[in-house]
PDB file of C-alpha atoms in Angstrom:
ATOM      1  CA  MET A1231      77.323 101.327  71.185  1.00 90.00           C
ATOM      2  CA  LYS A1232      78.367 100.342  67.668  1.00 89.00           C
ATOM      3  CA  GLN A1233      81.042 103.060  67.652  1.00 91.00           C
ATOM      4  CA  TYR A1234      82.840 101.026  70.334  1.00 93.00           C
ATOM      5  CA  LYS A1235      83.065  97.877  68.197  1.00 93.00           C
ATOM      6  CA  PRO A1236      86.859  98.320  67.657  1.00 92.00           C
ATOM      7  CA  LEU A1237      87.335  98.310  71.449  1.00 93.00           C
ATOM      8  CA  ILE A1238      85.615  94.986  72.052  1.00 93.00           C
ATOM      9  CA  ASP A1239      87.236  91.601  71.473  1.00 90.00           C
ATOM     10  CA  ASP A1240      84.037  89.722  70.495  1.00 92.00           C
ATOM     11  CA  TRP A1241      81.265  92.053  69.353  1.00 94.00           C
ATOM     12  CA  GLN A1242      78.577  89.401  68.924  1.00 95.00           C
ATOM     13  CA  ALA A1243      79.266  87.876  72.341  1.00 94.00           C
ATOM     14  CA  PHE A1244      79.197  91.370  73.853  1.00 93.00           C
ATOM     15  CA  LYS A1245      75.801  92.159  72.286  1.00 92.00           C
ATOM     16  CA  HIS A1246      74.284  88.882  73.421  1.00 93.00           C
ATOM     17  CA  ALA A1247      75.646  89.291  76.962  1.00 92.00           C
ATOM     18  CA  CYS A1248      74.160  92.792  77.189  1.00 92.00           C
ATOM     19  CA  LYS A1249      70.709  91.351  76.482  1.00 91.00           C
ATOM     20  CA  ARG A1250      70.967  89.029  79.478  1.00 88.00           C
ATOM     21  CA  PRO A1251      70.807  90.146  83.121  1.00 81.00           C
ATOM     22  CA  ALA A1252      74.096  89.952  84.985  1.00 81.00           C
ATOM     23  CA  LEU A1253      74.530  86.988  87.292  1.00 88.00           C
ATOM     24  CA  SER A1254      73.735  87.586  90.949  1.00 93.00           C
ATOM     25  CA  THR A1255      76.994  87.511  92.872  1.00 96.00           C
ATOM     26  CA  VAL A1256      77.928  88.071  96.500  1.00 98.00           C
ATOM     27  CA  ARG A1257      81.246  88.812  98.170  1.00 98.00           C
ATOM     28  CA  LYS A1258      82.113  87.124 101.439  1.00 98.00           C
ATOM     29  CA  ASN A1259      82.734  89.565 104.297  1.00 98.00           C
ATOM     30  CA  SER A1260      85.540  88.073 106.399  1.00 97.00           C
ATOM     31  CA  ILE A1261      84.647  90.370 109.314  1.00 98.00           C
ATOM     32  CA  ARG A1262      81.161  88.953 109.806  1.00 98.00           C
ATOM     33  CA  ALA A1263      81.088  85.631 107.942  1.00 97.00           C
ATOM     34  CA  GLY A1264      80.428  82.817 110.395  1.00 87.00           C
ATOM     35  CA  LYS A1265      81.735  79.268 110.373  1.00 90.00           C
ATOM     36  CA  ASN A1266      81.018  77.086 107.348  1.00 95.00           C
ATOM     37  CA  PHE A1267      80.074  80.150 105.293  1.00 97.00           C
ATOM     38  CA  GLU A1268      80.161  78.386 101.939  1.00 96.00           C
ATOM     39  CA  GLU A1269      78.156  75.404 103.212  1.00 96.00           C
ATOM     40  CA  ARG A1270      75.444  77.660 104.605  1.00 95.00           C
ATOM     41  CA  LEU A1271      75.408  79.694 101.395  1.00 95.00           C
ATOM     42  CA  LYS A1272      74.775  76.499  99.432  1.00 94.00           C
ATOM     43  CA  GLU A1273      71.981  75.546 101.819  1.00 93.00           C
ATOM     44  CA  ARG A1274      70.322  78.939 101.315  1.00 92.00           C
ATOM     45  CA  PHE A1275      70.703  79.156  97.515  1.00 93.00           C
ATOM     46  CA  ASP A1276      70.224  76.416  94.933  1.00 89.00           C
ATOM     47  CA  GLU A1277      73.192  76.986  92.618  1.00 92.00           C
ATOM     48  CA  VAL A1278      76.359  78.421  94.163  1.00 95.00           C
ATOM     49  CA  GLU A1279      79.623  78.644  92.233  1.00 95.00           C
ATOM     50  CA  GLN A1280      82.850  80.184  93.516  1.00 96.00           C
ATOM     51  CA  SER A1281      84.531  82.713  91.233  1.00 95.00           C
ATOM     52  CA  GLY A1282      87.485  81.301  89.326  1.00 92.00           C
ATOM     53  CA  TRP A1283      89.700  84.303  90.073  1.00 93.00           C
ATOM     54  CA  ASN A1284      88.414  85.816  93.349  1.00 95.00           C
ATOM     55  CA  SER A1285      87.837  83.228  96.067  1.00 95.00           C
ATOM     56  CA  GLU A1286      85.737  85.699  98.084  1.00 97.00           C
ATOM     57  CA  VAL A1287      83.075  86.002  95.345  1.00 98.00           C
ATOM     58  CA  PHE A1288      80.273  83.501  94.776  1.00 97.00           C
ATOM     59  CA  ARG A1289      77.879  83.314  91.820  1.00 96.00           C
ATOM     60  CA  LEU A1290      74.265  82.560  92.693  1.00 94.00           C
ATOM     61  CA  ASN A1291      73.000  81.178  89.396  1.00 87.00           C
ATOM     62  CA  GLY A1292      69.303  81.878  88.886  1.00 79.00           C
ATOM     63  CA  GLU A1293      68.948  83.822  92.138  1.00 81.00           C
ATOM     64  CA  LYS A1294      67.280  87.251  91.881  1.00 82.00           C
ATOM     65  CA  THR A1295      67.021  88.441  95.497  1.00 89.00           C
ATOM     66  CA  PRO A1296      70.252  87.738  97.431  1.00 94.00           C
ATOM     67  CA  GLY A1297      69.730  90.981  99.359  1.00 94.00           C
ATOM     68  CA  LYS A1298      66.720  89.540 101.191  1.00 93.00           C
ATOM     69  CA  SER A1299      68.451  86.748 103.105  1.00 94.00           C
ATOM     70  CA  MET A1300      69.386  86.790 106.787  1.00 95.00           C
ATOM     71  CA  MET A1301      73.036  86.217 105.831  1.00 96.00           C
ATOM     72  CA  HIS A1302      72.909  89.514 103.969  1.00 97.00           C
ATOM     73  CA  TRP A1303      71.264  91.431 106.801  1.00 96.00           C
ATOM     74  CA  LEU A1304      73.817  90.058 109.256  1.00 97.00           C
ATOM     75  CA  GLY A1305      76.589  91.380 107.028  1.00 98.00           C
ATOM     76  CA  GLU A1306      78.077  87.996 106.178  1.00 98.00           C
ATOM     77  CA  TYR A1307      78.185  88.949 102.524  1.00 98.00           C
ATOM     78  CA  TYR A1308      77.821  92.013 100.318  1.00 98.00           C
ATOM     79  CA  VAL A1309      75.826  91.880  97.086  1.00 97.00           C
ATOM     80  CA  GLN A1310      78.352  92.991  94.480  1.00 97.00           C
ATOM     81  CA  GLU A1311      79.015  92.349  90.799  1.00 95.00           C
ATOM     82  CA  GLU A1312      81.947  90.022  90.283  1.00 96.00           C
ATOM     83  CA  SER A1313      83.739  92.527  88.057  1.00 96.00           C
ATOM     84  CA  ALA A1314      83.244  95.291  90.649  1.00 97.00           C
ATOM     85  CA  SER A1315      85.526  93.405  93.039  1.00 97.00           C
ATOM     86  CA  LEU A1316      88.488  93.771  90.653  1.00 97.00           C
ATOM     87  CA  PRO A1317      89.628  97.311  91.639  1.00 98.00           C
ATOM     88  CA  VAL A1318      90.187  96.350  95.291  1.00 98.00           C
ATOM     89  CA  GLN A1319      91.824  93.076  94.246  1.00 97.00           C
ATOM     90  CA  ALA A1320      94.213  95.145  92.133  1.00 97.00           C
ATOM     91  CA  LEU A1321      94.785  97.639  94.962  1.00 98.00           C
ATOM     92  CA  ASN A1322      95.721  94.691  97.213  1.00 98.00           C
ATOM     93  CA  PRO A1323      95.452  96.555 100.549  1.00 98.00           C
ATOM     94  CA  GLU A1324      97.473  95.229 103.478  1.00 98.00           C
ATOM     95  CA  LYS A1325      96.998  95.308 107.226  1.00 98.00           C
ATOM     96  CA  ASP A1326      98.208  98.338 109.208  1.00 98.00           C
ATOM     97  CA  GLU A1327      98.052 100.643 106.184  1.00 99.00           C
ATOM     98  CA  ARG A1328      96.305 103.985 105.805  1.00 99.00           C
ATOM     99  CA  ILE A1329      93.931 103.726 102.839  1.00 99.00           C
ATOM    100  CA  LEU A1330      91.665 106.260 101.109  1.00 99.00           C
ATOM    101  CA  ASP A1331      88.563 105.488  99.071  1.00 99.00           C
ATOM    102  CA  MET A1332      88.023 108.862  97.356  1.00 99.00           C
ATOM    103  CA  CYS A1333      84.505 108.304  95.958  1.00 98.00           C
ATOM    104  CA  ALA A1334      83.229 105.661  98.335  1.00 98.00           C
ATOM    105  CA  ALA A1335      79.409 105.577  98.405  1.00 98.00           C
ATOM    106  CA  PRO A1336      77.520 103.288  98.595  1.00 98.00           C
ATOM    107  CA  GLY A1337      80.414 101.374 100.144  1.00 98.00           C
ATOM    108  CA  GLY A1338      80.887  98.132  98.220  1.00 98.00           C
ATOM    109  CA  LYS A1339      84.584  98.679  97.655  1.00 99.00           C
ATOM    110  CA  THR A1340      85.139 100.378 101.035  1.00 99.00           C
ATOM    111  CA  THR A1341      83.758  97.360 102.861  1.00 99.00           C
ATOM    112  CA  GLN A1342      85.752  95.053 100.585  1.00 99.00           C
ATOM    113  CA  ILE A1343      88.927  96.839 101.689  1.00 99.00           C
ATOM    114  CA  ALA A1344      87.907  96.500 105.348  1.00 99.00           C
ATOM    115  CA  SER A1345      87.225  92.804 104.820  1.00 98.00           C
ATOM    116  CA  LYS A1346      90.593  92.206 103.147  1.00 98.00           C
ATOM    117  CA  ILE A1347      92.532  93.857 105.991  1.00 98.00           C
ATOM    118  CA  GLU A1348      90.150  92.408 108.615  1.00 98.00           C
ATOM    119  CA  ASN A1349      89.745  95.860 110.174  1.00 98.00           C
ATOM    120  CA  ASN A1350      93.494  96.033 110.913  1.00 98.00           C
ATOM    121  CA  GLY A1351      94.283  99.417 109.441  1.00 98.00           C
ATOM    122  CA  GLU A1352      92.812 102.846 108.829  1.00 98.00           C
ATOM    123  CA  ILE A1353      90.351 103.484 105.998  1.00 99.00           C
ATOM    124  CA  ALA A1354      89.037 106.924 105.055  1.00 99.00           C
ATOM    125  CA  ALA A1355      85.840 106.626 103.022  1.00 99.00           C
ATOM    126  CA  ASN A1356      85.044 109.922 101.322  1.00 98.00           C
ATOM    127  CA  ASP A1357      82.101 110.944  99.188  1.00 98.00           C
ATOM    128  CA  LYS A1358      80.952 114.332  97.929  1.00 97.00           C
ATOM    129  CA  SER A1359      77.232 113.508  98.151  1.00 95.00           C
ATOM    130  CA  SER A1360      75.767 113.912 101.629  1.00 94.00           C
ATOM    131  CA  GLN A1361      72.688 112.013 100.410  1.00 94.00           C
ATOM    132  CA  ARG A1362      74.756 109.003  99.347  1.00 95.00           C
ATOM    133  CA  LEU A1363      76.517 108.970 102.709  1.00 97.00           C
ATOM    134  CA  LYS A1364      73.370 107.413 104.179  1.00 96.00           C
ATOM    135  CA  SER A1365      73.887 104.182 102.258  1.00 97.00           C
ATOM    136  CA  LEU A1366      77.625 104.313 102.948  1.00 98.00           C
ATOM    137  CA  HIS A1367      77.067 104.556 106.710  1.00 98.00           C
ATOM    138  CA  ALA A1368      74.449 101.790 106.581  1.00 98.00           C
ATOM    139  CA  ASN A1369      76.736  99.382 104.746  1.00 98.00           C
ATOM    140  CA  ILE A1370      79.695 100.130 106.997  1.00 99.00           C
ATOM    141  CA  TYR A1371      77.519  99.383 110.033  1.00 98.00           C
ATOM    142  CA  ARG A1372      75.959  96.233 108.554  1.00 98.00           C
ATOM    143  CA  THR A1373      79.331  94.755 107.614  1.00 98.00           C
ATOM    144  CA  GLY A1374      81.070  95.654 110.884  1.00 98.00           C
ATOM    145  CA  SER A1375      83.711  97.727 109.090  1.00 99.00           C
ATOM    146  CA  ALA A1376      85.011  99.415 112.244  1.00 98.00           C
ATOM    147  CA  SER A1377      88.264 100.497 110.583  1.00 99.00           C
ATOM    148  CA  VAL A1378      86.366 102.986 108.381  1.00 99.00           C
ATOM    149  CA  SER A1379      85.856 106.686 109.046  1.00 98.00           C
ATOM    150  CA  VAL A1380      83.652 108.761 106.730  1.00 98.00           C
ATOM    151  CA  THR A1381      84.284 112.220 105.256  1.00 98.00           C
ATOM    152  CA  ASN A1382      82.150 114.447 103.025  1.00 98.00           C
ATOM    153  CA  TYR A1383      84.551 116.416 100.802  1.00 98.00           C
ATOM    154  CA  ASP A1384      84.546 117.161  97.127  1.00 98.00           C
ATOM    155  CA  GLY A1385      87.332 114.724  96.209  1.00 98.00           C
ATOM    156  CA  ARG A1386      89.318 117.578  94.664  1.00 98.00           C
ATOM    157  CA  ARG A1387      89.284 119.393  98.021  1.00 98.00           C
ATOM    158  CA  ILE A1388      90.383 116.636 100.406  1.00 98.00           C
ATOM    159  CA  PRO A1389      92.889 118.154 102.883  1.00 97.00           C
ATOM    160  CA  GLU A1390      96.504 117.241 102.239  1.00 96.00           C
ATOM    161  CA  ASP A1391      97.581 116.992 105.880  1.00 95.00           C
ATOM    162  CA  ARG A1392      97.483 113.167 105.723  1.00 96.00           C
ATOM    163  CA  LYS A1393      99.217 110.879 103.257  1.00 98.00           C
ATOM    164  CA  TYR A1394      98.015 107.416 102.306  1.00 99.00           C
ATOM    165  CA  ASP A1395      99.683 104.092 101.538  1.00 99.00           C
ATOM    166  CA  ARG A1396      96.987 103.186  99.024  1.00 99.00           C
ATOM    167  CA  ILE A1397      94.213 105.105  97.307  1.00 99.00           C
ATOM    168  CA  LEU A1398      91.209 103.834  95.399  1.00 99.00           C
ATOM    169  CA  LEU A1399      89.736 106.270  92.884  1.00 99.00           C
ATOM    170  CA  ASP A1400      86.587 104.569  91.627  1.00 99.00           C
ATOM    171  CA  ALA A1401      85.671 107.673  89.703  1.00 98.00           C
ATOM    172  CA  PRO A1402      82.272 109.143  88.830  1.00 98.00           C
ATOM    173  CA  CYS A1403      81.643 108.127  85.226  1.00 98.00           C
ATOM    174  CA  THR A1404      79.021 107.898  82.491  1.00 97.00           C
ATOM    175  CA  GLY A1405      78.239 104.292  83.438  1.00 95.00           C
ATOM    176  CA  GLU A1406      78.110 102.968  79.898  1.00 94.00           C
ATOM    177  CA  GLY A1407      78.245  99.425  81.252  1.00 90.00           C
ATOM    178  CA  ASP A1408      74.780  99.897  82.720  1.00 90.00           C
ATOM    179  CA  ARG A1409      73.599 101.796  79.632  1.00 88.00           C
ATOM    180  CA  ALA A1410      74.673  98.872  77.439  1.00 87.00           C
ATOM    181  CA  ARG A1411      72.219  96.638  79.259  1.00 86.00           C
ATOM    182  CA  ARG A1412      69.377  99.164  79.491  1.00 84.00           C
ATOM    183  CA  LYS A1413      69.263 100.772  76.045  1.00 83.00           C
ATOM    184  CA  PHE A1414      72.520  99.897  74.262  1.00 86.00           C
ATOM    185  CA  GLU A1415      73.441 103.528  73.665  1.00 88.00           C
ATOM    186  CA  PRO A1416      76.682 105.395  74.425  1.00 90.00           C
ATOM    187  CA  ALA A1417      76.863 108.419  76.681  1.00 92.00           C
ATOM    188  CA  ASP A1418      76.486 111.947  75.343  1.00 92.00           C
ATOM    189  CA  GLN A1419      79.778 113.476  74.155  1.00 94.00           C
ATOM    190  CA  TYR A1420      79.409 116.526  76.409  1.00 95.00           C
ATOM    191  CA  GLU A1421      78.889 114.286  79.439  1.00 96.00           C
ATOM    192  CA  LYS A1422      82.004 112.298  78.552  1.00 96.00           C
ATOM    193  CA  GLU A1423      84.068 115.469  78.214  1.00 96.00           C
ATOM    194  CA  ASP A1424      82.845 116.912  81.523  1.00 98.00           C
ATOM    195  CA  LEU A1425      83.484 113.712  83.441  1.00 98.00           C
ATOM    196  CA  SER A1426      86.881 113.142  81.837  1.00 98.00           C
ATOM    197  CA  LYS A1427      87.932 116.577  83.076  1.00 98.00           C
ATOM    198  CA  LEU A1428      86.709 115.775  86.597  1.00 98.00           C
ATOM    199  CA  GLN A1429      88.430 112.380  86.570  1.00 99.00           C
ATOM    200  CA  LYS A1430      91.757 113.970  85.643  1.00 99.00           C
ATOM    201  CA  GLN A1431      91.391 116.495  88.464  1.00 99.00           C
ATOM    202  CA  LEU A1432      90.575 113.733  90.957  1.00 99.00           C
ATOM    203  CA  GLY A1433      93.571 111.730  89.737  1.00 99.00           C
ATOM    204  CA  GLU A1434      95.886 114.704  90.200  1.00 99.00           C
ATOM    205  CA  LYS A1435      94.551 115.192  93.717  1.00 99.00           C
ATOM    206  CA  ALA A1436      95.031 111.512  94.522  1.00 99.00           C
ATOM    207  CA  GLU A1437      98.691 111.757  93.542  1.00 98.00           C
ATOM    208  CA  THR A1438      99.251 114.594  96.043  1.00 98.00           C
ATOM    209  CA  LEU A1439      97.617 112.508  98.809  1.00 99.00           C
ATOM    210  CA  LEU A1440      99.689 109.400  98.105  1.00 99.00           C
ATOM    211  CA  LYS A1441     102.899 108.559  99.964  1.00 98.00           C
ATOM    212  CA  GLU A1442     106.086 108.040  97.966  1.00 98.00           C
ATOM    213  CA  GLY A1443     106.019 104.417  96.869  1.00 98.00           C
ATOM    214  CA  GLY A1444     102.276 104.264  97.491  1.00 98.00           C
ATOM    215  CA  LYS A1445      99.795 102.528  95.178  1.00 99.00           C
ATOM    216  CA  MET A1446      96.704 103.964  93.516  1.00 99.00           C
ATOM    217  CA  VAL A1447      93.997 102.221  91.512  1.00 99.00           C
ATOM    218  CA  TYR A1448      91.816 104.140  89.054  1.00 99.00           C
ATOM    219  CA  SER A1449      88.587 102.505  87.884  1.00 99.00           C
ATOM    220  CA  THR A1450      85.344 103.255  86.049  1.00 99.00           C
ATOM    221  CA  CYS A1451      82.335 101.239  84.890  1.00 97.00           C
ATOM    222  CA  THR A1452      82.272 102.803  81.435  1.00 97.00           C
ATOM    223  CA  ILE A1453      83.538 101.904  77.960  1.00 97.00           C
ATOM    224  CA  ASN A1454      84.730 105.061  76.193  1.00 97.00           C
ATOM    225  CA  PRO A1455      88.505 105.758  76.223  1.00 98.00           C
ATOM    226  CA  GLN A1456      87.970 109.440  77.125  1.00 97.00           C
ATOM    227  CA  GLU A1457      87.186 108.369  80.681  1.00 98.00           C
ATOM    228  CA  ASN A1458      89.664 105.502  80.736  1.00 98.00           C
ATOM    229  CA  GLU A1459      92.895 105.435  78.726  1.00 98.00           C
ATOM    230  CA  GLU A1460      92.841 109.198  78.107  1.00 98.00           C
ATOM    231  CA  VAL A1461      92.715 109.846  81.859  1.00 99.00           C
ATOM    232  CA  VAL A1462      95.512 107.344  82.492  1.00 99.00           C
ATOM    233  CA  GLU A1463      97.684 108.909  79.781  1.00 98.00           C
ATOM    234  CA  TYR A1464      97.046 112.374  81.242  1.00 98.00           C
ATOM    235  CA  LEU A1465      98.113 111.250  84.719  1.00 98.00           C
ATOM    236  CA  LEU A1466     101.275 109.634  83.360  1.00 98.00           C
ATOM    237  CA  GLU A1467     102.213 112.884  81.632  1.00 97.00           C
ATOM    238  CA  ASN A1468     101.247 115.333  84.388  1.00 98.00           C
ATOM    239  CA  THR A1469     101.947 113.619  87.722  1.00 98.00           C
ATOM    240  CA  GLY A1470     104.590 111.463  89.379  1.00 96.00           C
ATOM    241  CA  LEU A1471     102.522 108.319  88.867  1.00 98.00           C
ATOM    242  CA  GLN A1472     103.795 105.286  86.962  1.00 98.00           C
ATOM    243  CA  LEU A1473     101.701 102.403  85.649  1.00 98.00           C
ATOM    244  CA  GLU A1474     102.025  98.913  87.081  1.00 97.00           C
ATOM    245  CA  LYS A1475     100.754  95.759  85.406  1.00 95.00           C
ATOM    246  CA  ILE A1476      97.703  94.249  87.088  1.00 94.00           C
ATOM    247  CA  GLU A1477      98.747  90.737  88.074  1.00 85.00           C
ATOM    248  CA  MET A1478      95.553  88.698  87.976  1.00 79.00           C
ATOM    249  CA  ASN A1479      93.799  86.504  85.500  1.00 78.00           C
ATOM    250  CA  PRO A1480      90.084  87.036  85.084  1.00 85.00           C
ATOM    251  CA  ASP A1481      89.067  86.917  81.416  1.00 86.00           C
ATOM    252  CA  HIS A1482      89.696  90.420  80.106  1.00 91.00           C
ATOM    253  CA  LYS A1483      90.870  92.643  77.280  1.00 92.00           C
ATOM    254  CA  LYS A1484      93.918  94.860  77.644  1.00 94.00           C
ATOM    255  CA  GLY A1485      93.503  98.621  77.541  1.00 96.00           C
ATOM    256  CA  VAL A1486      93.513 100.144  74.054  1.00 96.00           C
ATOM    257  CA  LYS A1487      96.499 101.984  72.589  1.00 95.00           C
ATOM    258  CA  SER A1488      94.459 104.123  70.169  1.00 94.00           C
ATOM    259  CA  PHE A1489      90.882 104.980  69.231  1.00 94.00           C
ATOM    260  CA  GLU A1490      89.394 107.301  66.608  1.00 92.00           C
ATOM    261  CA  GLY A1491      92.777 108.884  65.859  1.00 91.00           C
ATOM    262  CA  ASN A1492      93.758 109.404  69.493  1.00 93.00           C
ATOM    263  CA  GLN A1493      96.958 107.699  70.675  1.00 94.00           C
ATOM    264  CA  TYR A1494      97.298 106.512  74.270  1.00 95.00           C
ATOM    265  CA  GLY A1495     100.622 104.676  74.248  1.00 90.00           C
ATOM    266  CA  GLN A1496     102.006 101.160  74.619  1.00 92.00           C
ATOM    267  CA  GLU A1497     101.671 101.153  78.404  1.00 96.00           C
ATOM    268  CA  MET A1498      97.896 100.867  78.161  1.00 97.00           C
ATOM    269  CA  ASN A1499      98.356  97.102  77.827  1.00 95.00           C
ATOM    270  CA  LYS A1500      99.055  97.152  81.577  1.00 97.00           C
ATOM    271  CA  THR A1501      95.455  98.236  82.178  1.00 97.00           C
ATOM    272  CA  VAL A1502      92.394  95.986  82.117  1.00 97.00           C
ATOM    273  CA  ARG A1503      88.990  96.139  80.419  1.00 97.00           C
ATOM    274  CA  ILE A1504      86.215  93.757  81.481  1.00 96.00           C
ATOM    275  CA  TYR A1505      83.068  93.360  79.367  1.00 95.00           C
ATOM    276  CA  PRO A1506      79.784  91.531  80.151  1.00 94.00           C
ATOM    277  CA  HIS A1507      80.661  88.513  77.993  1.00 94.00           C
ATOM    278  CA  HIS A1508      83.882  87.809  79.883  1.00 93.00           C
ATOM    279  CA  PHE A1509      82.116  86.297  82.899  1.00 89.00           C
ATOM    280  CA  GLU A1510      78.486  87.451  82.827  1.00 90.00           C
ATOM    281  CA  SER A1511      79.223  90.523  84.923  1.00 93.00           C
ATOM    282  CA  GLY A1512      79.436  94.280  84.435  1.00 94.00           C
ATOM    283  CA  VAL A1513      81.791  96.578  82.548  1.00 96.00           C
ATOM    284  CA  ILE A1514      84.883  97.711  84.442  1.00 97.00           C
ATOM    285  CA  TYR A1515      88.129  99.470  83.529  1.00 98.00           C
ATOM    286  CA  VAL A1516      91.066  99.301  85.945  1.00 98.00           C
ATOM    287  CA  ALA A1517      94.525 100.892  85.997  1.00 98.00           C
ATOM    288  CA  LYS A1518      97.101 100.580  88.780  1.00 99.00           C
ATOM    289  CA  PHE A1519      99.719 103.233  89.555  1.00 99.00           C
ATOM    290  CA  ARG A1520     102.735 103.590  91.811  1.00 99.00           C
ATOM    291  CA  LYS A1521     104.092 106.951  92.985  1.00 98.00           C
TER     292      LYS A1521
END
């Protein structure tokens, strides 16, 4: 990971945060959450703290098994890293829209979209892996996300007969955020190159599926710029997409303009990088586009 030191705002804080487990956090599901949700959450768990930037997310300090409670099984909340809620917050879906989640399984962000629009809209949740669709279906059912339909396409082959108001491309990636906590090693260069190519292809496809004026969010849970800023720069140069600034204020670092001799441009400061030391959560990179 040391090669990424120039990308990280506080290297020592980053290293120390990677040695600690991420905080347990849950996201309120507005579809199923009953009355007095927060009060009942505090009765069930000892230390509950609401996120400072996403009112739907609650930190359960010291809790290790939030997935075993009845509130979870009833779909009142979804166990999700605080940082992982950022892409849908940036997408900002609205009621009565047609929305596509291109790489949806296991469904954390799909069900977050359904919760935000309170099932008033149309959500297509796609995933290439038929095996991973099992968890996607299970989470849709548990959370009561009736506005969601599921498809099983390679994201690059999704039919173009329907256009979408908003698209989430939470792309397959090398997952260096998780690697940082497990063994503090970067991904293999060949893996980064292969996935960067796939991410660019998925981004190009997303642009063809997006309505004029529509919004798209691209996100990964990895650190290297090949899968982040390089993909964004490629899409700016090769599609009709334009970057928009992400208007929210969790602690973060702006996207990088250059790394190891590669230039990505001034607009990368409109994108967001989240590291574990920012609020004891996972790595996430987020960029927002408009067609």
